[in-house]
């Protein structure tokens, strides 16, 4: 039996499409030369944490921005460079990265910190995986930091997924509370604007921090990001204009680099499955459709039931009505109708407005202020960024919302002016 796969003819065929597919993987951190158009952001993050490299106390920083705008990438990149720069100044600096969507409680996050620190050092004490409390994990963290480091940068990615913000307090007060002499800089990352508001209230005074906002990429930047990963593909697979088209589509939609890369990868997969090389415009268009449904599902998966019902209400009005934009009040009427049918207590109109705002921040909808004439004041108009049937599909996949009403049941709630044949249930799969 061959003990090396490379010796087995079954696996010897070269991949006809991908040469270095790992370059297109979601978690892949590209080298510096492949990072595009984020010089200012890199500098801004460096300005906040950079003091660490000179043995001075850093600032904490919160980074906000829509999905796929390079927040995780830039944070890791700058932190790693700071560690290296620190080391050449004889400042022993460590970088601790916590994905709070996995480590979503204070106990999990501190355990992860302790385990990562242990991994980075020769700390000999056992760190139990269970059966101990948060305080014990903190104790290990302070011990290891004291023994081995002068400074550390802690990246708390997707920080809004943490069930409370104690860890921010503990980390920022560690010196004051004489837990450790090590300088700690926290980089918190979130794509939720609501988190910012809550955070301000809870930890205003103790977690002093700066805020940075990352903006979506334009078509030229997306093109360069993808060009820099062209070597993920075999030489003849991408024809002229493929990346251009992909960038144009992604920029028009959301300026999301992750989606742009995903579309390119999915188009490659389609071409391979159909044994149809090079990648064509049709592959890109099909890939974009697949990516869009996935995107909506991802974005709405973390949303509350009320946010989903709000989206459903807007999608339902668009499908049954003759406009693509609706006022908060109009969406609210239909939302109340849906709640009525599914026997859920509705939130207030203002509560619904907050849900819509959050969805606008995520990029699922767009909201625009419009003047309603001198006497009426201004009001907000909301529209879906995507095809309403994607929303209906995504919301219907939520098992807890199985019994959603059909379009005709909703007519009496701020009804559509032009009922169409298309019943909402026809979009359910
Ligand atoms: N400026 C850039 N240059 C090169 N690649 C980039 C750039 N920005 C983002 N990418 C790539 O796009 C993908 C998404 O970036 P990243 O994970 O940093 O986004 P994010 O802002 O953290 O999004 P989310 O809020 O969804 O976590 C990654 O594969 C990353 O390598
Ligand atoms: Mg991220």
CSV table of C-alpha atoms and ligand atoms in Angstrom, one decimal:
chain,number,residue,atom,x,y,z
A,1,UNK,CA,0.0,0.0,0.0
A,2,UNK,CA,1.5,3.4,-0.9
A,3,UNK,CA,2.1,5.3,2.3
A,4,UNK,CA,2.4,8.7,0.6
A,5,UNK,CA,-0.6,10.1,-1.1
A,6,UNK,CA,1.6,11.7,-3.8
A,7,UNK,CA,2.5,8.1,-4.8
A,8,UNK,CA,-1.1,7.0,-5.3
A,9,UNK,CA,-2.3,7.6,-8.9
A,10,UNK,CA,-5.9,8.0,-7.6
A,11,UNK,CA,-4.9,11.5,-6.2
A,12,UNK,CA,-2.4,12.6,-8.8
A,13,UNK,CA,-4.5,14.6,-11.1
A,14,UNK,CA,-3.8,18.3,-10.8
A,15,UNK,CA,-6.6,20.6,-9.8
A,16,UNK,CA,-7.7,22.1,-13.2
A,17,UNK,CA,-8.9,25.3,-11.6
A,18,UNK,CA,-7.1,26.1,-8.3
A,19,UNK,CA,-3.3,26.3,-7.8
A,20,UNK,CA,-3.3,27.7,-4.3
A,21,UNK,CA,-6.8,27.5,-3.1
A,22,UNK,CA,-5.8,28.4,0.5
A,23,UNK,CA,-5.4,32.0,-0.6
A,24,UNK,CA,-9.2,32.2,-1.0
A,25,UNK,CA,-10.1,30.7,2.4
A,26,UNK,CA,-12.0,32.9,4.7
A,27,UNK,CA,-9.6,32.8,7.6
A,28,UNK,CA,-6.5,33.2,5.5
A,29,UNK,CA,-4.3,36.2,6.6
A,30,UNK,CA,-2.5,37.5,3.5
A,31,UNK,CA,1.0,38.8,3.7
A,32,UNK,CA,1.6,42.6,3.8
A,33,UNK,CA,2.1,43.0,0.1
A,34,UNK,CA,-1.4,41.6,-0.5
A,35,UNK,CA,-3.2,44.1,1.7
A,36,UNK,CA,-4.8,46.8,-0.3
A,37,UNK,CA,-6.0,50.3,0.4
A,38,UNK,CA,-5.9,50.3,4.2
A,39,UNK,CA,-2.8,52.3,4.8
A,40,UNK,CA,-4.6,55.0,6.8
A,41,UNK,CA,-6.5,52.4,8.9
A,42,UNK,CA,-3.2,50.5,9.6
A,43,UNK,CA,-1.6,53.7,10.7
A,44,UNK,CA,-4.6,54.7,12.8
A,45,UNK,CA,-4.6,51.3,14.7
A,46,UNK,CA,-0.8,51.6,15.0
A,47,UNK,CA,-1.1,55.0,16.5
A,48,UNK,CA,-3.3,53.7,19.3
A,49,UNK,CA,-1.4,50.5,20.3
A,50,UNK,CA,2.1,51.6,19.1
A,51,UNK,CA,3.3,53.0,22.4
A,52,UNK,CA,3.6,49.4,23.5
A,53,UNK,CA,6.6,48.9,21.2
A,54,UNK,CA,8.5,51.6,23.2
A,55,UNK,CA,7.6,50.2,26.5
A,56,UNK,CA,4.9,52.8,27.1
A,57,UNK,CA,1.2,52.3,27.9
A,58,UNK,CA,-1.0,51.8,24.8
A,59,UNK,CA,-4.5,53.1,24.1
A,60,UNK,CA,-7.5,50.8,23.8
A,61,UNK,CA,-9.3,50.9,20.6
A,62,UNK,CA,-12.7,49.8,19.2
A,63,UNK,CA,-13.0,49.2,15.5
A,64,UNK,CA,-16.4,49.3,13.9
A,65,UNK,CA,-17.4,48.7,10.3
A,66,UNK,CA,-19.5,46.5,8.1
A,67,UNK,CA,-18.7,42.9,7.4
A,68,UNK,CA,-15.7,42.3,5.1
A,69,UNK,CA,-14.1,45.7,5.5
A,70,UNK,CA,-10.8,44.2,6.8
A,71,UNK,CA,-11.3,44.8,10.6
A,72,UNK,CA,-10.0,41.4,11.6
A,73,UNK,CA,-7.2,41.3,9.1
A,74,UNK,CA,-5.9,44.8,9.9
A,75,UNK,CA,-6.0,44.2,13.6
A,76,UNK,CA,-4.0,41.0,13.4
A,77,UNK,CA,-1.6,42.6,11.0
A,78,UNK,CA,-0.9,45.6,13.1
A,79,UNK,CA,-0.7,43.6,16.4
A,80,UNK,CA,1.8,41.2,14.8
A,81,UNK,CA,3.9,44.0,13.6
A,82,UNK,CA,3.8,45.7,17.0
A,83,UNK,CA,4.9,42.5,18.6
A,84,UNK,CA,7.9,42.2,16.3
A,85,UNK,CA,8.8,45.9,16.6
A,86,UNK,CA,8.5,45.5,20.4
A,87,UNK,CA,10.8,42.5,20.4
A,88,UNK,CA,13.5,44.4,18.5
A,89,UNK,CA,13.3,47.1,21.2
A,90,UNK,CA,13.6,44.4,23.8
A,91,UNK,CA,10.0,44.8,24.9
A,92,UNK,CA,8.6,41.3,25.3
A,93,UNK,CA,5.2,41.7,23.8
A,94,UNK,CA,2.5,39.0,23.1
A,95,UNK,CA,-0.6,39.1,20.8
A,96,UNK,CA,-3.7,37.3,22.1
A,97,UNK,CA,-6.5,36.8,19.6
A,98,UNK,CA,-10.0,35.8,20.9
A,99,UNK,CA,-12.9,35.1,18.6
A,100,UNK,CA,-15.8,36.0,20.9
A,101,UNK,CA,-18.3,34.3,18.6
A,102,UNK,CA,-16.7,31.1,19.9
A,103,UNK,CA,-15.6,32.2,23.3
A,104,UNK,CA,-18.8,34.1,24.0
A,105,UNK,CA,-18.8,34.2,27.8
A,106,UNK,CA,-16.3,35.8,30.2
A,107,UNK,CA,-15.2,32.4,31.4
A,108,UNK,CA,-14.7,31.0,27.9
A,109,UNK,CA,-12.8,34.1,26.9
A,110,UNK,CA,-10.5,34.1,29.9
A,111,UNK,CA,-9.9,30.4,29.6
A,112,UNK,CA,-8.9,31.0,26.0
A,113,UNK,CA,-6.6,33.8,27.1
A,114,UNK,CA,-4.9,31.6,29.7
A,115,UNK,CA,-4.6,28.7,27.3
A,116,UNK,CA,-3.1,30.8,24.5
A,117,UNK,CA,-0.6,32.4,26.9
A,118,UNK,CA,0.4,28.9,28.2
A,119,UNK,CA,0.9,27.8,24.6
A,120,UNK,CA,3.1,30.8,23.9
A,121,UNK,CA,5.3,30.2,27.0
A,122,UNK,CA,6.8,27.4,29.1
A,123,UNK,CA,4.3,28.0,31.9
A,124,UNK,CA,4.1,24.7,33.7
A,125,UNK,CA,1.0,24.9,35.8
A,126,UNK,CA,-2.0,22.9,34.6
A,127,UNK,CA,-4.9,25.0,33.3
A,128,UNK,CA,-8.1,23.1,33.9
A,129,UNK,CA,-10.6,23.1,31.0
A,130,UNK,CA,-13.6,22.9,33.2
A,131,UNK,CA,-14.7,22.9,36.8
A,132,UNK,CA,-13.1,26.2,37.7
A,133,UNK,CA,-14.4,29.8,37.7
A,134,UNK,CA,-13.5,32.9,35.7
A,135,UNK,CA,-11.3,34.2,38.6
A,136,UNK,CA,-9.0,31.3,38.4
A,137,UNK,CA,-8.4,31.8,34.7
A,138,UNK,CA,-7.7,35.5,35.3
A,139,UNK,CA,-5.1,34.4,37.9
A,140,UNK,CA,-3.3,32.2,35.3
A,141,UNK,CA,-3.4,35.1,32.9
A,142,UNK,CA,-1.9,37.6,35.3
A,143,UNK,CA,0.7,35.0,36.4
A,144,UNK,CA,1.9,34.2,32.9
A,145,UNK,CA,1.9,37.9,31.9
A,146,UNK,CA,4.0,38.8,35.0
A,147,UNK,CA,6.5,36.0,34.4
A,148,UNK,CA,7.0,36.3,30.7
A,149,UNK,CA,6.0,39.6,29.2
A,150,UNK,CA,6.3,43.4,29.4
A,151,UNK,CA,3.2,44.1,27.3
A,152,UNK,CA,0.4,42.4,25.4
A,153,UNK,CA,-2.2,43.3,22.8
A,154,UNK,CA,-5.5,41.5,23.2
A,155,UNK,CA,-7.8,41.4,20.2
A,156,UNK,CA,-11.4,40.7,21.1
A,157,UNK,CA,-13.0,40.0,17.7
A,158,UNK,CA,-16.8,40.0,17.3
A,159,UNK,CA,-16.9,41.5,20.8
A,160,UNK,CA,-20.6,42.1,20.6
A,161,UNK,CA,-21.1,38.3,20.9
A,162,UNK,CA,-19.7,38.4,24.5
A,163,UNK,CA,-22.6,38.0,27.0
A,164,UNK,CA,-21.1,40.8,29.2
A,165,UNK,CA,-18.3,43.3,29.1
A,166,UNK,CA,-16.6,42.6,32.4
A,167,UNK,CA,-13.5,41.4,30.6
A,168,UNK,CA,-12.9,44.9,29.2
A,169,UNK,CA,-13.1,46.3,32.7
A,170,UNK,CA,-10.7,43.6,34.1
A,171,UNK,CA,-8.2,44.1,31.3
A,172,UNK,CA,-8.2,47.9,31.5
A,173,UNK,CA,-8.0,48.0,35.3
A,174,UNK,CA,-5.5,45.3,35.7
A,175,UNK,CA,-2.6,47.6,36.5
A,176,UNK,CA,-4.6,49.9,38.7
A,177,UNK,CA,-5.9,46.9,40.6
A,178,UNK,CA,-2.3,45.7,40.9
A,179,UNK,CA,-3.0,42.4,39.2
A,180,UNK,CA,0.0,42.9,36.9
A,181,UNK,CA,2.5,45.5,35.8
A,182,UNK,CA,2.3,44.4,32.2
A,183,UNK,CA,0.9,47.0,29.8
A,184,UNK,CA,-2.3,45.8,28.1
A,185,UNK,CA,-3.8,47.2,24.9
A,186,UNK,CA,-7.2,46.0,23.8
A,187,UNK,CA,-8.5,46.0,20.3
A,188,UNK,CA,-12.2,45.4,20.2
A,189,UNK,CA,-13.9,44.7,16.9
A,190,UNK,CA,-17.6,44.8,16.1
A,191,UNK,CA,-19.9,45.1,13.1
A,192,UNK,CA,-22.8,46.1,15.2
A,193,UNK,CA,-23.5,49.8,15.8
A,194,UNK,CA,-25.9,49.0,18.6
A,195,UNK,CA,-23.0,47.5,20.5
A,196,UNK,CA,-21.3,50.9,20.6
A,197,UNK,CA,-24.3,52.5,22.2
A,198,UNK,CA,-24.6,49.9,24.9
A,199,UNK,CA,-20.9,49.8,25.5
A,200,UNK,CA,-20.8,53.6,26.1
A,201,UNK,CA,-23.4,53.3,28.8
A,202,UNK,CA,-21.9,50.4,30.6
A,203,UNK,CA,-18.2,51.1,30.7
A,204,UNK,CA,-17.9,54.7,29.7
A,205,UNK,CA,-15.4,55.7,32.4
A,206,UNK,CA,-13.4,52.6,33.0
A,207,UNK,CA,-12.6,51.4,29.5
A,208,UNK,CA,-11.1,54.5,28.0
A,209,UNK,CA,-10.8,53.9,24.2
A,210,UNK,CA,-10.6,55.5,20.8
A,211,UNK,CA,-13.0,54.5,18.0
A,212,UNK,CA,-12.2,53.8,14.4
A,213,UNK,CA,-14.7,53.2,11.6
A,214,UNK,CA,-13.7,51.1,8.5
A,215,UNK,CA,-15.6,51.9,5.3
A,216,UNK,CA,-16.6,49.5,2.5
A,217,UNK,CA,-14.2,49.0,-0.4
A,218,UNK,CA,-14.8,50.6,-3.8
A,219,UNK,CA,-14.5,48.6,-7.1
A,220,UNK,CA,-10.9,49.5,-7.7
A,221,UNK,CA,-9.8,48.3,-4.3
A,222,UNK,CA,-11.8,45.1,-4.6
A,223,UNK,CA,-10.2,44.5,-8.0
A,224,UNK,CA,-6.7,44.9,-6.5
A,225,UNK,CA,-7.5,42.7,-3.5
A,226,UNK,CA,-8.5,39.9,-5.9
A,227,UNK,CA,-5.7,40.6,-8.4
A,228,UNK,CA,-3.3,40.1,-5.5
A,229,UNK,CA,-4.7,36.6,-5.1
A,230,UNK,CA,-4.8,35.7,-8.8
A,231,UNK,CA,-2.2,33.1,-8.1
A,232,UNK,CA,-4.8,31.1,-6.2
A,233,UNK,CA,-5.9,30.0,-9.7
A,234,UNK,CA,-4.2,28.0,-12.5
A,235,UNK,CA,-2.8,30.4,-15.1
A,236,UNK,CA,-5.5,30.1,-17.8
A,237,UNK,CA,-8.6,29.9,-15.6
A,238,UNK,CA,-9.4,33.6,-15.2
A,239,UNK,CA,-9.9,35.3,-18.5
A,240,UNK,CA,-9.5,39.1,-19.0
A,241,UNK,CA,-12.2,41.0,-17.2
A,242,UNK,CA,-13.2,38.2,-14.9
A,243,UNK,CA,-11.9,39.9,-11.8
A,244,UNK,CA,-13.1,43.2,-13.1
A,245,UNK,CA,-16.6,42.0,-13.3
A,246,UNK,CA,-16.5,40.3,-10.0
A,247,UNK,CA,-15.2,43.6,-8.3
A,248,UNK,CA,-17.9,45.6,-10.0
A,249,UNK,CA,-20.6,43.3,-8.8
A,250,UNK,CA,-19.3,43.2,-5.2
A,251,UNK,CA,-18.8,47.0,-5.1
A,252,UNK,CA,-22.2,47.7,-6.3
A,253,UNK,CA,-23.7,45.4,-3.6
A,254,UNK,CA,-21.7,46.0,-0.4
A,255,UNK,CA,-18.0,46.7,-0.8
A,256,UNK,CA,-17.4,43.5,1.1
A,257,UNK,CA,-14.0,42.0,0.4
A,258,UNK,CA,-14.9,38.6,1.8
A,259,UNK,CA,-17.9,38.4,-0.5
A,260,UNK,CA,-15.8,39.4,-3.5
A,261,UNK,CA,-13.3,36.7,-2.8
A,262,UNK,CA,-16.1,34.2,-2.2
A,263,UNK,CA,-17.8,35.0,-5.5
A,264,UNK,CA,-14.5,34.4,-7.3
A,265,UNK,CA,-13.9,31.1,-5.5
A,266,UNK,CA,-17.5,29.9,-6.1
A,267,UNK,CA,-17.2,30.9,-9.8
A,268,UNK,CA,-14.1,28.7,-9.9
A,269,UNK,CA,-15.9,25.8,-8.3
A,270,UNK,CA,-18.8,26.1,-10.8
A,271,UNK,CA,-16.4,26.1,-13.7
A,272,UNK,CA,-14.7,23.0,-12.4
A,273,UNK,CA,-18.0,21.2,-11.7
A,274,UNK,CA,-19.1,22.0,-15.2
A,275,UNK,CA,-15.7,21.2,-16.7
A,276,UNK,CA,-16.0,24.6,-18.4
A,277,UNK,CA,-12.8,26.5,-18.2
A,278,UNK,CA,-12.0,29.5,-18.3
A,279,UNK,CA,-14.4,31.1,-15.8
A,280,UNK,CA,-17.1,33.0,-17.7
A,281,UNK,CA,-19.4,35.9,-16.9
A,282,UNK,CA,-22.2,33.4,-16.4
A,283,UNK,CA,-20.3,31.6,-13.7
A,284,UNK,CA,-19.7,34.9,-11.9
A,285,UNK,CA,-23.4,35.8,-12.1
A,286,UNK,CA,-24.4,32.4,-10.8
A,287,UNK,CA,-21.8,32.5,-8.0
A,288,UNK,CA,-23.0,35.9,-7.0
A,289,UNK,CA,-26.6,34.6,-6.6
A,290,UNK,CA,-25.3,31.8,-4.4
A,291,UNK,CA,-23.2,34.2,-2.4
A,292,UNK,CA,-26.1,36.6,-1.9
A,293,UNK,CA,-28.4,34.0,-0.3
A,294,UNK,CA,-25.6,32.8,1.9
A,295,UNK,CA,-24.8,36.4,2.9
A,296,UNK,CA,-28.4,37.2,3.9
A,297,UNK,CA,-28.5,34.0,5.9
A,298,UNK,CA,-25.3,34.8,7.7
A,299,UNK,CA,-26.3,38.3,8.4
A,300,UNK,CA,-29.8,37.5,9.7
A,301,UNK,CA,-28.7,34.4,11.6
A,302,UNK,CA,-27.7,36.5,14.6
A,303,UNK,CA,-30.7,38.8,14.4
A,304,UNK,CA,-33.5,38.7,16.9
A,305,UNK,CA,-36.9,37.3,15.9
A,306,UNK,CA,-38.2,40.9,15.8
A,307,UNK,CA,-35.5,42.0,13.4
A,308,UNK,CA,-36.4,39.0,11.2
A,309,UNK,CA,-40.1,39.8,11.3
A,310,UNK,CA,-39.3,43.4,10.5
A,311,UNK,CA,-37.4,42.3,7.4
A,312,UNK,CA,-40.1,40.0,6.5
A,313,UNK,CA,-42.6,42.8,6.8
A,314,UNK,CA,-40.6,45.0,4.5
A,315,UNK,CA,-40.0,42.2,2.0
A,316,UNK,CA,-43.7,41.4,2.0
A,317,UNK,CA,-44.7,45.0,1.4
A,318,UNK,CA,-42.3,45.2,-1.5
A,319,UNK,CA,-43.6,42.1,-3.0
A,320,UNK,CA,-47.2,43.0,-2.7
A,321,UNK,CA,-46.9,46.7,-3.3
A,322,UNK,CA,-45.9,49.0,-6.1
A,323,UNK,CA,-42.9,50.7,-4.4
A,324,UNK,CA,-39.5,49.6,-3.4
A,325,UNK,CA,-39.2,52.0,-0.4
A,326,UNK,CA,-41.5,52.2,2.7
A,327,UNK,CA,-41.7,54.3,5.8
A,328,UNK,CA,-41.1,53.0,9.2
A,329,UNK,CA,-44.8,53.4,10.0
A,330,UNK,CA,-45.8,51.3,7.0
A,331,UNK,CA,-43.4,48.5,7.8
A,332,UNK,CA,-44.6,48.7,11.4
A,333,UNK,CA,-48.2,48.2,10.4
A,334,UNK,CA,-47.4,45.0,8.6
A,335,UNK,CA,-45.0,43.8,11.2
A,336,UNK,CA,-47.8,44.1,13.8
A,337,UNK,CA,-50.0,42.1,11.5
A,338,UNK,CA,-47.4,39.3,11.3
A,339,UNK,CA,-46.9,39.3,15.1
A,340,UNK,CA,-50.7,39.0,15.4
A,341,UNK,CA,-50.8,36.0,13.1
A,342,UNK,CA,-47.9,34.2,14.7
A,343,UNK,CA,-49.0,35.2,18.3
A,344,UNK,CA,-45.8,37.1,19.2
A,345,UNK,CA,-45.9,40.3,21.3
A,346,UNK,CA,-44.8,43.2,19.0
A,347,UNK,CA,-42.1,45.7,20.1
A,348,UNK,CA,-43.0,49.4,19.9
A,349,UNK,CA,-42.7,51.4,16.7
A,350,UNK,CA,-39.5,52.9,18.1
A,351,UNK,CA,-38.2,49.4,19.0
A,352,UNK,CA,-38.9,48.4,15.4
A,353,UNK,CA,-37.1,51.5,14.2
A,354,UNK,CA,-34.0,50.4,16.2
A,355,UNK,CA,-34.1,46.9,14.6
A,356,UNK,CA,-34.3,48.5,11.1
A,357,UNK,CA,-31.4,50.7,12.0
A,358,UNK,CA,-29.3,47.7,13.0
A,359,UNK,CA,-30.2,46.0,9.7
A,360,UNK,CA,-29.2,49.1,7.8
A,361,UNK,CA,-25.8,49.0,9.6
A,362,UNK,CA,-25.4,45.4,8.6
A,363,UNK,CA,-26.1,46.2,5.0
A,364,UNK,CA,-29.4,44.2,4.7
A,365,UNK,CA,-31.4,47.4,4.1
A,366,UNK,CA,-30.8,51.0,3.3
A,367,UNK,CA,-32.5,53.8,5.0
A,368,UNK,CA,-32.7,57.4,3.7
A,369,UNK,CA,-34.1,60.5,5.3
A,370,UNK,CA,-36.7,62.3,3.2
A,371,UNK,CA,-38.3,65.6,3.6
A,372,UNK,CA,-42.1,65.3,3.7
A,373,UNK,CA,-42.8,68.9,3.0
A,374,UNK,CA,-42.7,71.8,5.4
A,375,UNK,CA,-45.6,70.8,7.6
A,376,UNK,CA,-44.9,67.1,7.7
A,377,UNK,CA,-41.3,67.1,8.8
A,378,UNK,CA,-38.8,64.5,7.6
A,379,UNK,CA,-39.2,60.7,7.8
A,380,UNK,CA,-37.2,57.6,6.9
A,381,UNK,CA,-37.6,55.5,3.9
A,382,UNK,CA,-36.3,51.9,4.0
A,383,UNK,CA,-35.5,49.6,1.1
A,384,UNK,CA,-34.0,46.2,0.8
A,385,UNK,CA,-30.5,46.0,-0.6
A,386,UNK,CA,-31.3,42.5,-1.9
A,387,UNK,CA,-34.1,40.7,-3.7
A,388,UNK,CA,-37.0,40.4,-1.3
A,389,UNK,CA,-37.3,36.7,-2.0
A,390,UNK,CA,-33.8,36.1,-0.5
A,391,UNK,CA,-35.1,37.7,2.7
A,392,UNK,CA,-38.3,35.6,2.7
A,393,UNK,CA,-36.2,32.5,2.2
A,394,UNK,CA,-33.7,33.4,4.9
A,395,UNK,CA,-36.4,34.3,7.4
A,396,UNK,CA,-38.4,31.2,6.7
A,397,UNK,CA,-35.4,29.0,7.4
A,398,UNK,CA,-35.5,30.1,11.0
A,399,UNK,CA,-37.2,27.1,12.6
A,400,UNK,CA,-38.8,29.2,15.4
A,401,UNK,CA,-40.7,31.2,12.8
A,402,UNK,CA,-42.2,28.3,10.9
A,403,UNK,CA,-45.8,29.5,11.0
A,404,UNK,CA,-45.3,32.8,9.1
A,405,UNK,CA,-48.4,34.2,7.5
A,406,UNK,CA,-49.0,34.2,3.8
A,407,UNK,CA,-49.2,37.4,1.8
A,408,UNK,CA,-52.9,37.3,1.5
A,409,UNK,CA,-53.3,37.0,5.3
A,410,UNK,CA,-51.3,40.3,5.6
A,411,UNK,CA,-53.4,42.3,3.2
A,412,UNK,CA,-55.4,43.9,5.9
A,413,UNK,CA,-52.4,45.1,7.8
A,414,UNK,CA,-51.3,48.2,5.9
A,415,UNK,CA,-52.1,46.3,2.8
A,416,UNK,CA,-50.4,46.2,-0.5
A,417,UNK,CA,-52.1,48.2,-3.1
A,418,UNK,CA,-51.6,45.7,-5.9
A,419,UNK,CA,-52.0,42.2,-4.7
A,420,UNK,CA,-50.1,39.8,-6.9
A,421,UNK,CA,-50.4,36.2,-7.5
A,422,UNK,CA,-47.1,35.5,-5.9
A,423,UNK,CA,-47.9,34.2,-2.5
A,424,UNK,CA,-45.1,34.6,0.0
A,425,UNK,CA,-45.2,30.9,0.7
A,426,UNK,CA,-44.1,30.2,-2.9
A,427,UNK,CA,-40.7,31.5,-2.0
A,428,UNK,CA,-40.2,29.2,0.9
A,429,UNK,CA,-37.7,26.9,-0.7
B,1,LIG,N1,-7.5,45.5,2.5
B,1,LIG,C1,-7.5,44.2,2.2
B,1,LIG,N2,-6.5,43.7,1.4
B,1,LIG,C2,-6.6,42.3,1.1
B,1,LIG,N3,-7.5,41.5,1.6
B,1,LIG,C3,-8.4,42.0,2.3
B,1,LIG,C4,-8.5,43.3,2.7
B,1,LIG,N4,-9.6,43.6,3.5
B,1,LIG,C5,-10.2,42.4,3.6
B,1,LIG,N5,-9.5,41.4,3.0
B,1,LIG,C6,-9.8,40.0,2.9
B,1,LIG,O1,-11.3,39.9,2.9
B,1,LIG,C7,-11.7,39.0,3.9
B,1,LIG,C8,-12.6,39.7,4.9
B,1,LIG,O2,-11.8,40.5,5.7
B,1,LIG,P1,-11.9,40.6,7.3
B,1,LIG,O3,-12.2,39.2,7.8
B,1,LIG,O4,-10.8,41.3,7.9
B,1,LIG,O5,-13.3,41.4,7.4
B,1,LIG,P2,-14.0,41.9,8.7
B,1,LIG,O6,-14.2,43.4,8.6
B,1,LIG,O7,-13.4,41.4,10.0
B,1,LIG,O8,-15.5,41.3,8.6
B,1,LIG,P3,-16.5,40.7,9.7
B,1,LIG,O9,-17.1,41.9,10.4
B,1,LIG,O10,-17.5,40.0,8.9
B,1,LIG,O11,-15.7,39.9,10.6
B,1,LIG,C9,-10.5,38.3,4.4
B,1,LIG,O12,-10.3,37.1,3.6
B,1,LIG,C10,-9.4,39.3,4.2
B,1,LIG,O13,-8.2,38.6,4.0
B,2,LIG,MG1,-13.9,39.9,11.3
